Coordinates of C-alpha atoms in Angstrom, one line a residue:
M1 CA 0.0 0.0 0.0
Y2 CA 2.8 2.4 1.0
R3 CA 4.6 1.7 -2.2
R4 CA 1.5 2.3 -4.3
H5 CA 1.1 5.7 -2.6
C6 CA 4.7 6.6 -3.3
A7 CA 4.4 5.6 -6.9
A8 CA 1.2 7.7 -7.3
A9 CA 2.9 10.7 -5.7
A10 CA 6.0 10.2 -7.9
M11 CA 3.8 10.1 -11.0
T12 CA 2.0 13.3 -10.0
L13 CA 5.3 15.0 -9.5
V14 CA 6.6 13.9 -12.9
C15 CA 3.4 15.2 -14.6
A16 CA 3.6 18.5 -12.8
L17 CA 7.3 18.9 -13.8
A18 CA 6.3 18.1 -17.4
V19 CA 3.6 20.8 -17.4
L20 CA 6.0 23.4 -16.0
A21 CA 8.7 22.5 -18.4
S22 CA 6.4 22.7 -21.5
P23 CA 6.5 25.8 -23.7
V24 CA 4.2 28.7 -22.5
Q25 CA 1.7 29.8 -25.1
A26 CA 1.5 33.6 -25.4
F27 CA -1.7 35.5 -26.1
A28 CA -1.6 39.1 -27.5
A29 CA -5.2 39.8 -26.3
P30 CA -6.7 37.7 -23.5
T31 CA -10.4 36.7 -23.7
P32 CA -12.5 39.0 -21.6
P33 CA -14.7 36.9 -19.3
G34 CA -17.7 39.2 -19.7
S35 CA -17.7 39.9 -23.4
A36 CA -20.9 40.6 -25.3
D37 CA -21.5 37.0 -26.3
G38 CA -20.9 35.6 -22.8
G39 CA -17.3 34.8 -23.4
G40 CA -15.1 33.5 -26.3
K41 CA -14.2 36.8 -27.9
S42 CA -10.6 38.1 -27.7
L43 CA -10.0 41.7 -26.7
E44 CA -8.9 42.4 -30.3
Q45 CA -12.3 41.2 -31.5
V46 CA -14.1 43.3 -28.9
R47 CA -12.0 46.3 -30.0
A48 CA -12.9 45.8 -33.6
E49 CA -16.6 45.5 -32.7
I50 CA -16.4 48.7 -30.6
D51 CA -14.6 50.5 -33.4
E52 CA -17.4 49.5 -35.9
L53 CA -20.1 50.8 -33.5
Y54 CA -18.4 54.1 -33.2
L55 CA -17.9 54.3 -36.9
E56 CA -21.6 53.8 -37.4
A57 CA -22.3 56.4 -34.7
G58 CA -20.0 58.8 -36.6
A59 CA -21.9 58.3 -39.8
A60 CA -25.2 58.9 -38.0
T61 CA -23.7 62.0 -36.3
D62 CA -22.9 63.4 -39.8
A63 CA -26.4 62.8 -40.9
Y64 CA -27.8 64.5 -37.7
N65 CA -25.5 67.5 -38.2
L66 CA -26.6 67.9 -41.8
A67 CA -30.3 67.6 -40.9
E68 CA -29.7 70.2 -38.2
E69 CA -28.1 72.6 -40.6
K70 CA -30.9 72.2 -43.0
A71 CA -33.5 72.7 -40.3
K72 CA -31.7 75.9 -39.2
K73 CA -31.7 77.2 -42.7
Q74 CA -35.4 76.3 -43.3
S75 CA -36.4 77.9 -40.0
G76 CA -34.6 81.1 -41.0
E77 CA -36.3 81.1 -44.3
L78 CA -39.7 80.5 -42.6
V79 CA -39.1 83.5 -40.4
G80 CA -38.3 85.7 -43.4
L81 CA -41.4 84.4 -45.3
A82 CA -43.6 85.0 -42.3
Q83 CA -42.4 88.6 -42.1
S84 CA -43.0 89.0 -45.8
I85 CA -46.6 87.7 -45.4
V86 CA -47.2 90.1 -42.5
E87 CA -45.9 93.0 -44.6
G88 CA -47.8 91.9 -47.7
R89 CA -51.1 91.8 -45.8
A90 CA -50.5 95.3 -44.3
K91 CA -49.7 96.6 -47.8
I92 CA -52.9 95.1 -49.2
A93 CA -54.9 96.6 -46.4
A94 CA -53.4 100.1 -47.2
L95 CA -54.0 99.7 -50.9
K96 CA -57.6 98.7 -50.2
D97 CA -58.0 101.8 -48.0
R98 CA -56.8 104.0 -50.9
A99 CA -59.1 102.3 -53.3
G100 CA -62.0 102.8 -50.9
A101 CA -61.2 106.5 -50.6
Q102 CA -61.3 106.8 -54.4
A103 CA -64.7 105.1 -54.5
R104 CA -66.1 107.3 -51.7
E105 CA -64.9 110.4 -53.6
E106 CA -66.8 109.3 -56.7
Y107 CA -69.9 108.7 -54.6
R108 CA -69.7 112.2 -53.2
N109 CA -69.8 113.5 -56.8
A110 CA -73.1 111.8 -57.4
G111 CA -71.5 108.9 -59.2
L112 CA -70.9 111.0 -62.4
P113 CA -67.9 110.1 -64.5
P114 CA -65.2 112.8 -64.3
G115 CA -65.7 113.7 -68.0
A116 CA -69.4 114.4 -67.4
R117 CA -68.7 116.6 -64.4
L118 CA -66.3 118.6 -66.4
M119 CA -68.7 119.1 -69.3
L120 CA -71.3 120.4 -66.8
S121 CA -68.9 122.9 -65.3
G122 CA -69.2 125.5 -68.2
D123 CA -65.7 126.9 -67.5
P124 CA -63.3 126.1 -70.4
Q125 CA -60.1 126.6 -68.3
L126 CA -61.5 124.5 -65.5
F127 CA -62.4 122.0 -68.2
L128 CA -58.8 121.8 -69.5
D129 CA -57.3 121.7 -66.0
G130 CA -59.8 119.0 -65.1
I131 CA -58.9 116.8 -68.0
S132 CA -55.2 116.8 -66.9
R133 CA -56.2 115.9 -63.3
T134 CA -58.6 113.3 -64.6
R135 CA -55.9 111.6 -66.6
Q136 CA -53.6 111.7 -63.6
G137 CA -56.3 110.2 -61.5
Q138 CA -57.0 107.5 -64.0
Q139 CA -53.3 106.6 -64.2
A140 CA -53.1 106.6 -60.4
G141 CA -56.2 104.3 -60.2
K142 CA -54.7 101.9 -62.7
G143 CA -51.4 101.9 -60.9
L144 CA -53.2 101.2 -57.6
L145 CA -55.0 98.3 -59.1
E146 CA -51.8 96.9 -60.6
E147 CA -49.9 97.3 -57.3
L148 CA -52.7 95.6 -55.5
T149 CA -52.7 92.7 -57.9
R150 CA -48.9 92.3 -57.7
T151 CA -49.0 92.4 -53.9
Q152 CA -51.7 89.7 -53.8
Q153 CA -49.7 87.5 -56.1
D154 CA -46.6 88.0 -54.0
L155 CA -48.5 87.1 -50.9
E156 CA -49.8 83.9 -52.5
T157 CA -46.2 83.0 -53.5
Y158 CA -44.9 83.7 -49.9
T159 CA -47.7 81.5 -48.5
K160 CA -46.9 78.7 -50.9
D161 CA -43.2 78.9 -50.2
A162 CA -43.8 78.9 -46.4
S163 CA -45.9 75.8 -46.8
T164 CA -43.1 74.1 -48.8
N165 CA -40.5 75.1 -46.3
W166 CA -42.6 73.9 -43.4
T167 CA -42.8 70.5 -45.1
K168 CA -39.0 70.4 -45.6
L169 CA -38.5 71.5 -42.0
E170 CA -40.6 68.7 -40.7
A171 CA -38.7 66.2 -43.0
S172 CA -35.4 67.5 -41.6
R173 CA -36.7 67.1 -38.0
V174 CA -37.7 63.5 -38.8
K175 CA -34.1 62.8 -40.1
Q176 CA -32.6 64.4 -37.0
A177 CA -34.7 62.2 -34.7
K178 CA -33.8 59.0 -36.6
A179 CA -30.1 59.9 -36.6
K180 CA -30.2 60.8 -32.9
K181 CA -31.8 57.5 -32.1
K182 CA -29.2 55.6 -34.0
I183 CA -26.3 57.6 -32.5
N184 CA -27.5 56.9 -29.0
S185 CA -28.1 53.2 -29.8
Q186 CA -24.6 52.7 -31.2
I187 CA -22.8 54.6 -28.4
A188 CA -24.8 52.7 -25.8
A189 CA -23.9 49.4 -27.4
A190 CA -20.2 50.3 -27.5
K191 CA -20.3 51.5 -23.9
K192 CA -22.0 48.3 -22.8
L193 CA -19.3 46.2 -24.4
E194 CA -16.6 48.2 -22.6
S195 CA -18.4 48.1 -19.3
R196 CA -18.3 44.3 -19.2
L197 CA -14.5 44.3 -19.2
E198 CA -12.4 44.3 -16.1
K199 CA -10.3 47.4 -15.4
E200 CA -7.1 45.8 -16.6
E201 CA -8.9 44.7 -19.8
R202 CA -10.1 48.2 -20.5
A203 CA -6.6 49.5 -20.1
R204 CA -5.4 46.8 -22.5
L205 CA -8.2 47.7 -24.9
L206 CA -6.9 51.3 -25.0
E207 CA -3.4 49.9 -25.7
L208 CA -4.7 47.8 -28.5
E209 CA -6.4 50.9 -30.0
Q210 CA -3.2 52.9 -29.8
E211 CA -1.1 50.0 -31.2
A212 CA -3.5 49.7 -34.2
A213 CA -3.3 53.4 -34.8
Q214 CA 0.5 53.4 -34.6
Q215 CA 0.8 50.5 -37.0
A216 CA -1.3 52.3 -39.5
Q217 CA 0.7 55.5 -39.1
T218 CA 4.0 53.6 -39.5
A219 CA 2.8 52.0 -42.7
W220 CA 1.7 55.4 -44.0
L221 CA 5.0 56.9 -43.2
D222 CA 6.9 54.0 -44.7
S223 CA 5.0 54.5 -47.9
G224 CA 6.9 57.7 -48.4
A225 CA 3.7 59.8 -48.2
L226 CA 5.4 62.4 -45.9
Q227 CA 8.5 63.0 -48.1
E228 CA 7.0 65.7 -50.3
I229 CA 4.8 67.3 -47.6
N230 CA 6.9 70.3 -46.5
R231 CA 4.7 73.3 -47.2
D232 CA 4.0 76.1 -44.7
A233 CA 0.6 77.0 -43.6
S234 CA -1.2 80.0 -45.1
P235 CA -2.0 83.0 -42.8
L236 CA -5.6 81.8 -42.4
G237 CA -4.4 78.2 -41.9
K238 CA -2.1 79.3 -39.1
Q239 CA -5.1 80.8 -37.3
A240 CA -7.2 77.7 -37.8
V241 CA -4.4 75.5 -36.5
A242 CA -3.9 77.8 -33.4
F243 CA -7.6 77.5 -32.7
A244 CA -7.7 73.7 -33.0
T245 CA -4.5 73.4 -30.9
A246 CA -6.2 75.4 -28.1
Q247 CA -9.0 72.8 -28.0
I248 CA -6.8 69.8 -27.2
G249 CA -8.0 68.0 -24.1
K250 CA -11.7 69.0 -24.5
P251 CA -14.1 66.1 -24.7
Y252 CA -15.8 64.7 -27.8
V253 CA -19.6 65.1 -27.7
W254 CA -21.6 64.3 -30.8
G255 CA -23.3 67.3 -32.4
A256 CA -21.1 69.7 -30.4
E257 CA -19.5 72.8 -31.9
G258 CA -17.8 74.1 -28.8
P259 CA -16.7 75.9 -26.8
K260 CA -16.5 73.2 -24.2
S261 CA -16.8 70.1 -26.4
Y262 CA -16.7 69.1 -30.1
D263 CA -17.4 66.4 -32.5
C264 CA -14.9 65.9 -35.4
S265 CA -16.5 68.3 -37.9
G266 CA -17.6 70.7 -35.2
L267 CA -13.9 71.2 -34.4
T268 CA -12.8 71.8 -37.9
S269 CA -15.7 74.0 -38.9
Q270 CA -15.2 76.2 -35.8
A271 CA -11.5 76.4 -36.3
W272 CA -11.9 77.8 -39.8
A273 CA -14.7 80.1 -38.7
A274 CA -12.3 81.5 -36.1
A275 CA -9.9 82.1 -39.0
G276 CA -12.6 84.1 -40.8
R277 CA -13.4 81.4 -43.4
P278 CA -16.7 79.7 -42.7
I279 CA -16.9 76.2 -44.1
P280 CA -19.6 73.5 -44.3
R281 CA -20.6 71.9 -40.9
T282 CA -20.2 68.2 -41.7
S283 CA -17.3 66.2 -42.9
Q284 CA -19.3 64.8 -45.8
E285 CA -20.2 68.4 -46.9
Q286 CA -16.6 69.5 -46.4
W287 CA -15.5 66.7 -48.7
R288 CA -18.2 67.4 -51.2
L289 CA -17.9 71.2 -51.4
L290 CA -14.3 72.2 -50.6
P291 CA -11.4 72.1 -53.1
H292 CA -9.6 68.8 -53.2
I293 CA -5.8 68.8 -52.7
A294 CA -3.3 66.0 -53.4
I295 CA -1.7 64.6 -50.3
K296 CA 1.8 65.5 -51.5
D297 CA 0.6 69.2 -51.6
M298 CA -0.9 69.2 -48.1
R299 CA -0.1 72.0 -45.7
P300 CA -1.0 72.7 -42.1
G301 CA -4.7 73.9 -41.8
D302 CA -5.8 71.5 -44.6
L303 CA -8.5 69.0 -43.6
I304 CA -8.0 65.2 -44.0
I305 CA -11.2 63.4 -44.7
Y306 CA -11.3 59.8 -43.5
H307 CA -13.2 56.5 -44.3
A308 CA -14.9 55.7 -47.6
D309 CA -18.1 57.5 -46.6
A310 CA -16.3 60.7 -45.5
T311 CA -17.6 60.4 -41.9
H312 CA -14.5 61.6 -40.0
V313 CA -12.2 64.6 -40.4
G314 CA -9.1 66.0 -38.8
M315 CA -6.9 69.0 -39.3
Y316 CA -3.4 68.5 -40.6
V317 CA -0.9 70.4 -38.4
G318 CA 2.4 69.3 -39.8
N319 CA 5.0 66.6 -39.1
G320 CA 2.6 63.9 -40.2
Q321 CA 0.1 64.7 -37.4
I322 CA -3.5 65.9 -37.2
I323 CA -5.7 67.4 -34.4
H324 CA -9.1 65.7 -34.2
A325 CA -12.0 64.9 -32.0
P326 CA -11.9 61.0 -32.2
R327 CA -15.1 59.6 -30.7
P328 CA -17.3 59.5 -27.6
G329 CA -15.2 58.7 -24.5
R330 CA -12.1 60.4 -26.0
D331 CA -10.8 64.0 -26.0
V332 CA -9.6 66.3 -28.7
T333 CA -6.0 65.2 -29.4
L334 CA -3.0 64.9 -31.6
A335 CA -2.8 61.7 -33.8
G336 CA -1.0 60.4 -36.7
A337 CA -2.4 61.6 -40.0
G338 CA -2.2 58.1 -41.4
S339 CA -3.6 56.3 -38.4
M340 CA -7.0 56.0 -40.1
Q341 CA -8.1 55.2 -43.7
I342 CA -7.5 58.5 -45.6
L343 CA -10.2 59.3 -48.3
G344 CA -8.6 62.6 -49.3
V345 CA -7.6 66.2 -48.4
V346 CA -9.5 69.5 -48.8
R347 CA -8.3 73.1 -48.5
P348 CA -10.8 75.6 -47.0
D349 CA -8.8 78.6 -48.2
A350 CA -7.7 77.4 -51.7

């Protein structure tokens, strides 16, 4: 019995030594125990999923911002049209008063036409003077009628335009509401994924995010993209860069245009507004409407548009770096210009 126990113990010891002596398998990203599917996803997979959620939220943010800009414009036009309608109605009322005064004057003259009244006067000079005044009165009456007709037509046009703009405004508000719902949904899903991670895993998640950005930046630099980029900023570009630099450390908030927080295009549009050159509010509109510049011709102050759908933007500040507002949960910061997929470059002051 004693020998069997010794043999078993010896076997256990041998097995333990064998395990300890075996090669250790390394994992770049450990599996978070509380990941979204209840386990089984690596941190790298969780990072990719979170990135995708924030990309979708970014696209929805651009849609929200564009709808908001349209709603502001349509609201302003409605206010102008409403004022025109009020003025048109007041003008019509005044013209009708003048027409009424003319009618009352004719009534006081027994309803006789002006020519008949002159014939009955018996005074040749009075007759000639009266003809002149009569013609003036007729022209004035005709002009009054034409002015009244034009004003009524203008009023009808204003009313029709107001109705059209109201319909457009309501459509923009619907788009805003849908985009807002999607933004909140995507951000909430991303935060939920992160909240299920342990503190150490969240720290490692940030490291993975930074490593991925650094790898992309290194590949971009190795491609030689920076070799020909050596131009100085324009005077306006320097002002825009100075504004953007002063915002570093402020939080990303979707839809925000400062001064305490920004989203990506809120930062770039406000930076250029501060330089005295207003530009479109959204990254997609900045890409669509601003002059395109080759990467090799890029200079500080130019805007780099990212992703195939143009849903992110940063300001190039030189030395291969941008200032941008990355995403919810991050602050305005410096980053590598090649750390994300570059769509192209635009120049606000071209």
